[in-house]
CSV table of N, CA and C and ligand atoms in Angstrom, one decimal:
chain,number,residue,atom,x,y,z
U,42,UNK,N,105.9,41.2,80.8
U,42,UNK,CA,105.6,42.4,81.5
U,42,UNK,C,106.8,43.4,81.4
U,43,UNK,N,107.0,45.2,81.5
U,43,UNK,CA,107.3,45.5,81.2
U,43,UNK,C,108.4,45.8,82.6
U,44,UNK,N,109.8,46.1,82.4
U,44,UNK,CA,110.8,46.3,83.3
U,44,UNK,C,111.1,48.1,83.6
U,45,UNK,N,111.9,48.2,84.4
U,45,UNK,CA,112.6,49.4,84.5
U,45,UNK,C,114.4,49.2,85.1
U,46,UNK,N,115.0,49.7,85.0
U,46,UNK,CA,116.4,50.1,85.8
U,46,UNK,C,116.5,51.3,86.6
U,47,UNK,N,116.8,51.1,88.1
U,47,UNK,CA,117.5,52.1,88.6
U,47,UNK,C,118.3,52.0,89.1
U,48,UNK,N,119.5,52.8,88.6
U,48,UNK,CA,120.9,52.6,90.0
U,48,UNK,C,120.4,54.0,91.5
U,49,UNK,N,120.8,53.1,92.1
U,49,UNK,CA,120.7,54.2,93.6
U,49,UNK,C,121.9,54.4,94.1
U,50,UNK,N,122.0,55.2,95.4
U,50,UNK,CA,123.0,55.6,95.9
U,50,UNK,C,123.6,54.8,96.7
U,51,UNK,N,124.7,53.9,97.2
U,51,UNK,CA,124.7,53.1,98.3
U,51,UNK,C,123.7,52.9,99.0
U,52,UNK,N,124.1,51.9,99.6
U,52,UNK,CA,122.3,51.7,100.7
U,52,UNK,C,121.0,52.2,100.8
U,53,UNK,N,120.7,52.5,99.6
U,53,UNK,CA,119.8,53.4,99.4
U,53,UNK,C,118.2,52.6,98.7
U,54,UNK,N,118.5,50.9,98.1
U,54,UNK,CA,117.7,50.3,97.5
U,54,UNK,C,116.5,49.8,98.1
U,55,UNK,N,116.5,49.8,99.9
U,55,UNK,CA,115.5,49.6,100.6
U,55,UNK,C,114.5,50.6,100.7
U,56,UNK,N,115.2,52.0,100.7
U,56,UNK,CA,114.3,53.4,100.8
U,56,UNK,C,113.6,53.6,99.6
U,57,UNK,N,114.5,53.5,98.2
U,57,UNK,CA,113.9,53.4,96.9
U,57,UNK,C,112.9,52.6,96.6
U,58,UNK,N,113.4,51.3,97.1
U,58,UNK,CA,111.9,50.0,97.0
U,58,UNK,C,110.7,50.1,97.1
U,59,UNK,N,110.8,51.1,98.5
U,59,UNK,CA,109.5,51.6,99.9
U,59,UNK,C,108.7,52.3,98.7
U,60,UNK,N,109.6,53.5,98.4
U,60,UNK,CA,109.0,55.0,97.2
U,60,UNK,C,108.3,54.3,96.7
U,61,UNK,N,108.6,53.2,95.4
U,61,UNK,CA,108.2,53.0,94.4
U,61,UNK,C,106.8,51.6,94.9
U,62,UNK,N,107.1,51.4,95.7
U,62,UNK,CA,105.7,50.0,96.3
U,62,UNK,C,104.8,51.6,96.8
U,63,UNK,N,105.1,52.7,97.6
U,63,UNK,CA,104.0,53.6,97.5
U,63,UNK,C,103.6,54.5,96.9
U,64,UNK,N,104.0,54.1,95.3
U,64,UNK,CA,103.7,54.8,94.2
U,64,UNK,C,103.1,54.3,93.3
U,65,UNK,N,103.0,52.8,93.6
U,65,UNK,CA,102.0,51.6,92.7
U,65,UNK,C,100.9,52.3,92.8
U,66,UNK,N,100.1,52.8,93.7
U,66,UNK,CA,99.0,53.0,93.5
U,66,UNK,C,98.4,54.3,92.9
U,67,UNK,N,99.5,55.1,93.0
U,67,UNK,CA,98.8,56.1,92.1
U,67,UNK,C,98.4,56.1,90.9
U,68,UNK,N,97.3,57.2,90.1
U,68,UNK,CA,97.3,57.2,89.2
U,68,UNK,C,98.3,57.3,88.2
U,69,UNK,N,99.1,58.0,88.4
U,69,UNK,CA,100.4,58.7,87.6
U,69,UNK,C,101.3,57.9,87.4
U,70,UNK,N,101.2,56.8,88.2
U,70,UNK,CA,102.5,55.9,88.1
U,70,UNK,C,103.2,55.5,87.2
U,71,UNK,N,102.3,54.4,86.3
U,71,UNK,CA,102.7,54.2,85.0
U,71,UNK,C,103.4,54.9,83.8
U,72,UNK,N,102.7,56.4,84.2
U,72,UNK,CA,103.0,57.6,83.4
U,72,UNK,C,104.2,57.9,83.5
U,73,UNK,N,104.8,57.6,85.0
U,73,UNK,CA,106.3,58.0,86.0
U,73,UNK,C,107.1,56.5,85.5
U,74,UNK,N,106.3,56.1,84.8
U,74,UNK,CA,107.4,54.3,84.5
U,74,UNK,C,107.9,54.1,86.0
U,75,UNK,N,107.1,54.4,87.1
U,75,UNK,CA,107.1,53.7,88.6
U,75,UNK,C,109.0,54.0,88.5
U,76,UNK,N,108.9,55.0,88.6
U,76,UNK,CA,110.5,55.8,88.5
U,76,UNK,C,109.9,56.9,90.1
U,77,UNK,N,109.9,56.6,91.3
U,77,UNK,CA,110.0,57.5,92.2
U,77,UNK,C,110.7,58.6,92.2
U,78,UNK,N,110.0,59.8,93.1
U,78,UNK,CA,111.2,61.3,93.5
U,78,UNK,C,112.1,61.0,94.3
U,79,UNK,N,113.2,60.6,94.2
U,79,UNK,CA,114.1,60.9,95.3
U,79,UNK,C,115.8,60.9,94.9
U,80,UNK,N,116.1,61.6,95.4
U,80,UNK,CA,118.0,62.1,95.3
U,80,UNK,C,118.6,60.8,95.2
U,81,UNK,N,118.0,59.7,96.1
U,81,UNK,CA,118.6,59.0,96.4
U,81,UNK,C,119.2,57.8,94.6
U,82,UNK,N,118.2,58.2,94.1
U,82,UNK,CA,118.2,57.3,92.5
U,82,UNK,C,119.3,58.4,91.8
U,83,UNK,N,120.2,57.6,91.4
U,83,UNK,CA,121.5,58.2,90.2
U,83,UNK,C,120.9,58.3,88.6
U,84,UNK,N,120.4,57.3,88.4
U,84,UNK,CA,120.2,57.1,87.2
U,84,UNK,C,118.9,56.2,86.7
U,85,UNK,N,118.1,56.3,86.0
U,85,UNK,CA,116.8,55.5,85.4
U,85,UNK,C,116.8,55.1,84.4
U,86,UNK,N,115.7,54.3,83.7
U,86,UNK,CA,115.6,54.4,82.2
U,86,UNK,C,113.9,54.4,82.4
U,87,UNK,N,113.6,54.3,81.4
U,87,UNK,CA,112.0,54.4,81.7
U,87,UNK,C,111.6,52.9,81.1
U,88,UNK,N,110.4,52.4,81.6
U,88,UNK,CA,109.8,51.4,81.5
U,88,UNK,C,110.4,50.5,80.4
U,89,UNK,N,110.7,49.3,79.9
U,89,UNK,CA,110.9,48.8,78.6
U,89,UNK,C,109.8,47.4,78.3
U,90,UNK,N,109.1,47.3,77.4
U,90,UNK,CA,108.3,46.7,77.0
U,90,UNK,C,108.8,44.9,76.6
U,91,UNK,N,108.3,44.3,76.8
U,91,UNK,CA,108.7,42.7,76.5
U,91,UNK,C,108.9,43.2,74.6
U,92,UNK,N,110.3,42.5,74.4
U,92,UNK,CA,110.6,42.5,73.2
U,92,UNK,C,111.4,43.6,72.7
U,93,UNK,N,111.0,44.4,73.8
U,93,UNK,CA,112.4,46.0,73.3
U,93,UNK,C,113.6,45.7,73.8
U,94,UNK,N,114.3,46.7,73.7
U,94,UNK,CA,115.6,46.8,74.3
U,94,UNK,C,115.7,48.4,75.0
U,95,UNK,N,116.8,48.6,75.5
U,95,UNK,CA,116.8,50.3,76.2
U,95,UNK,C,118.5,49.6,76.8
U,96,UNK,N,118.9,51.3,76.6
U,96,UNK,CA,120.0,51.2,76.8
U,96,UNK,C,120.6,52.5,77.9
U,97,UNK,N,121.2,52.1,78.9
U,97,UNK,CA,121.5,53.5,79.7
U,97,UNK,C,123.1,53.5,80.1
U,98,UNK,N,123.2,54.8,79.7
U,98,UNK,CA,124.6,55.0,79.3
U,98,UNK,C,124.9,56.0,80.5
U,99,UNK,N,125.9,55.9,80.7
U,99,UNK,CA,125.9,57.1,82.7
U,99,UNK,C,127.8,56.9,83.1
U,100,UNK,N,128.2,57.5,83.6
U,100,UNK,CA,129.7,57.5,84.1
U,100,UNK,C,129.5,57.4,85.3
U,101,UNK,N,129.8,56.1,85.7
U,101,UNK,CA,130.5,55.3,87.0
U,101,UNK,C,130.8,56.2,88.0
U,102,UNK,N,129.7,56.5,89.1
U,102,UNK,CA,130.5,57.2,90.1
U,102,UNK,C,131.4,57.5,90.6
U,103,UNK,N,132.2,58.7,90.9
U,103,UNK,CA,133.3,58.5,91.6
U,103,UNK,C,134.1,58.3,92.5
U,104,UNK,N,132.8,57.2,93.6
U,104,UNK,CA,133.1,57.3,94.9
U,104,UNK,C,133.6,55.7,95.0
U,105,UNK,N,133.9,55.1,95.4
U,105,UNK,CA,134.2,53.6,95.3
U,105,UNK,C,133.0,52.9,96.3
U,106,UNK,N,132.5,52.4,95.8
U,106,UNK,CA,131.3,51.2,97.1
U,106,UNK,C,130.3,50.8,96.0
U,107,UNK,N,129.6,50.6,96.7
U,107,UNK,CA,128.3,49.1,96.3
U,107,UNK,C,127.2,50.1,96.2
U,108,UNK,N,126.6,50.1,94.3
U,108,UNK,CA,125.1,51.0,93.9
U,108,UNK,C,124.5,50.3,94.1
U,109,UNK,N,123.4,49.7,94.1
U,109,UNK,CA,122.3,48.7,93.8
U,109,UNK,C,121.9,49.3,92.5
U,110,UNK,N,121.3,48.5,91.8
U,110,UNK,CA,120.6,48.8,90.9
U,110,UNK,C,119.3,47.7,90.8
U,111,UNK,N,118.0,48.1,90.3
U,111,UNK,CA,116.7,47.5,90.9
U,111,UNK,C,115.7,47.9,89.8
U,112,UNK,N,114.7,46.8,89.5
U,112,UNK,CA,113.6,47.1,88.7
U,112,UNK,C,112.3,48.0,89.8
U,113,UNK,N,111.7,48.8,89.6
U,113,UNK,CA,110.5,49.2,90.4
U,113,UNK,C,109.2,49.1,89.8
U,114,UNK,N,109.4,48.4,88.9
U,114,UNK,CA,108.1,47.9,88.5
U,114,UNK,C,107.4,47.0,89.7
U,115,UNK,N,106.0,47.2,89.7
U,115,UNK,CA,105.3,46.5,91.2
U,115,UNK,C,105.7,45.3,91.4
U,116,UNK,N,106.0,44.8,92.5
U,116,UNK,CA,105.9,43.3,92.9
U,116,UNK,C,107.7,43.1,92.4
U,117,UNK,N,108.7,44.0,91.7
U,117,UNK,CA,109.6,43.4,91.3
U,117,UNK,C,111.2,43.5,91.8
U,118,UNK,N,111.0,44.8,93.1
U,118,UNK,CA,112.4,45.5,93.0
U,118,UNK,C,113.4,44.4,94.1
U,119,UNK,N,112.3,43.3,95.1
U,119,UNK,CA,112.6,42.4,96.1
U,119,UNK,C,113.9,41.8,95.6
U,120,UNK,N,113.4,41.4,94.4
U,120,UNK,CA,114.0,40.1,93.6
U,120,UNK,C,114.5,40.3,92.6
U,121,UNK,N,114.2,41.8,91.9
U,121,UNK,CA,114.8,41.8,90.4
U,121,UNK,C,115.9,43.2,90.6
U,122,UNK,N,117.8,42.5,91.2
U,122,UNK,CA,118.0,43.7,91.7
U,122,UNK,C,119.5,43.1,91.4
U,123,UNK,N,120.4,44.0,91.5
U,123,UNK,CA,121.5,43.5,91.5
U,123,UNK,C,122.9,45.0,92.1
U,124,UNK,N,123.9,44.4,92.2
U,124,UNK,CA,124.5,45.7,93.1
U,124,UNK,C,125.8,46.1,91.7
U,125,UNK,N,126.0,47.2,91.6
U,125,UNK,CA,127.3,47.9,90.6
U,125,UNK,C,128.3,48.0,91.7
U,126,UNK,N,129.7,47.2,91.3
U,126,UNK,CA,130.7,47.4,92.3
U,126,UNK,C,131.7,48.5,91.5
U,127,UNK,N,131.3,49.9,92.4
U,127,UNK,CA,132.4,50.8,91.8
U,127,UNK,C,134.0,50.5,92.7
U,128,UNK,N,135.4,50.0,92.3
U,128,UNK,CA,136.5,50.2,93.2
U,128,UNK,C,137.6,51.4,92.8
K,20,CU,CU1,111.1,44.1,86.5
């Protein structure tokens, strides 16, 4: 199945999560690679296909704390997430 990356803003991966589980159901979604609106997301990549690759290239904020970064593909941001430690 196909993935996504988002880094968010500090504490921001629970609000992002919400977006994107109430954006599963639109029509448009897939079309949005389930990439939600909000300030709160720094950076994305769009959807990547089993067997591709994708690459996202971004400069390290320059605040020091904990990004999350998270798939929002449906069913996957719970579990498929991990945090960027800027110091
Ligand atoms: Cu995923």
């Amino acid at each position: 199945m196909p993935h996504n990356l988002l880094l968010t803003a500090p504490d921001a991966a629970e609000e992002v999560g919400a977006l994107a589980d109430a954006m599963a159901a639109e029509p448009s979604a897939m079309a949005r690679h389930y990439v939600p609106a909000s300030p709160r997301i720094l950076h994305a990549n769009p959807l990547v296909e089993p067997g591709q690759r994708a690459e996202l290239v971004f400069t390290a904020p320059p605040t020091p704390g904990r990004y999350p970064y998270l798939c929002t593909f449906p069913g996957h941001w719970r579990m498929m997430s991990g945090v960027l430690i800027v110091e």
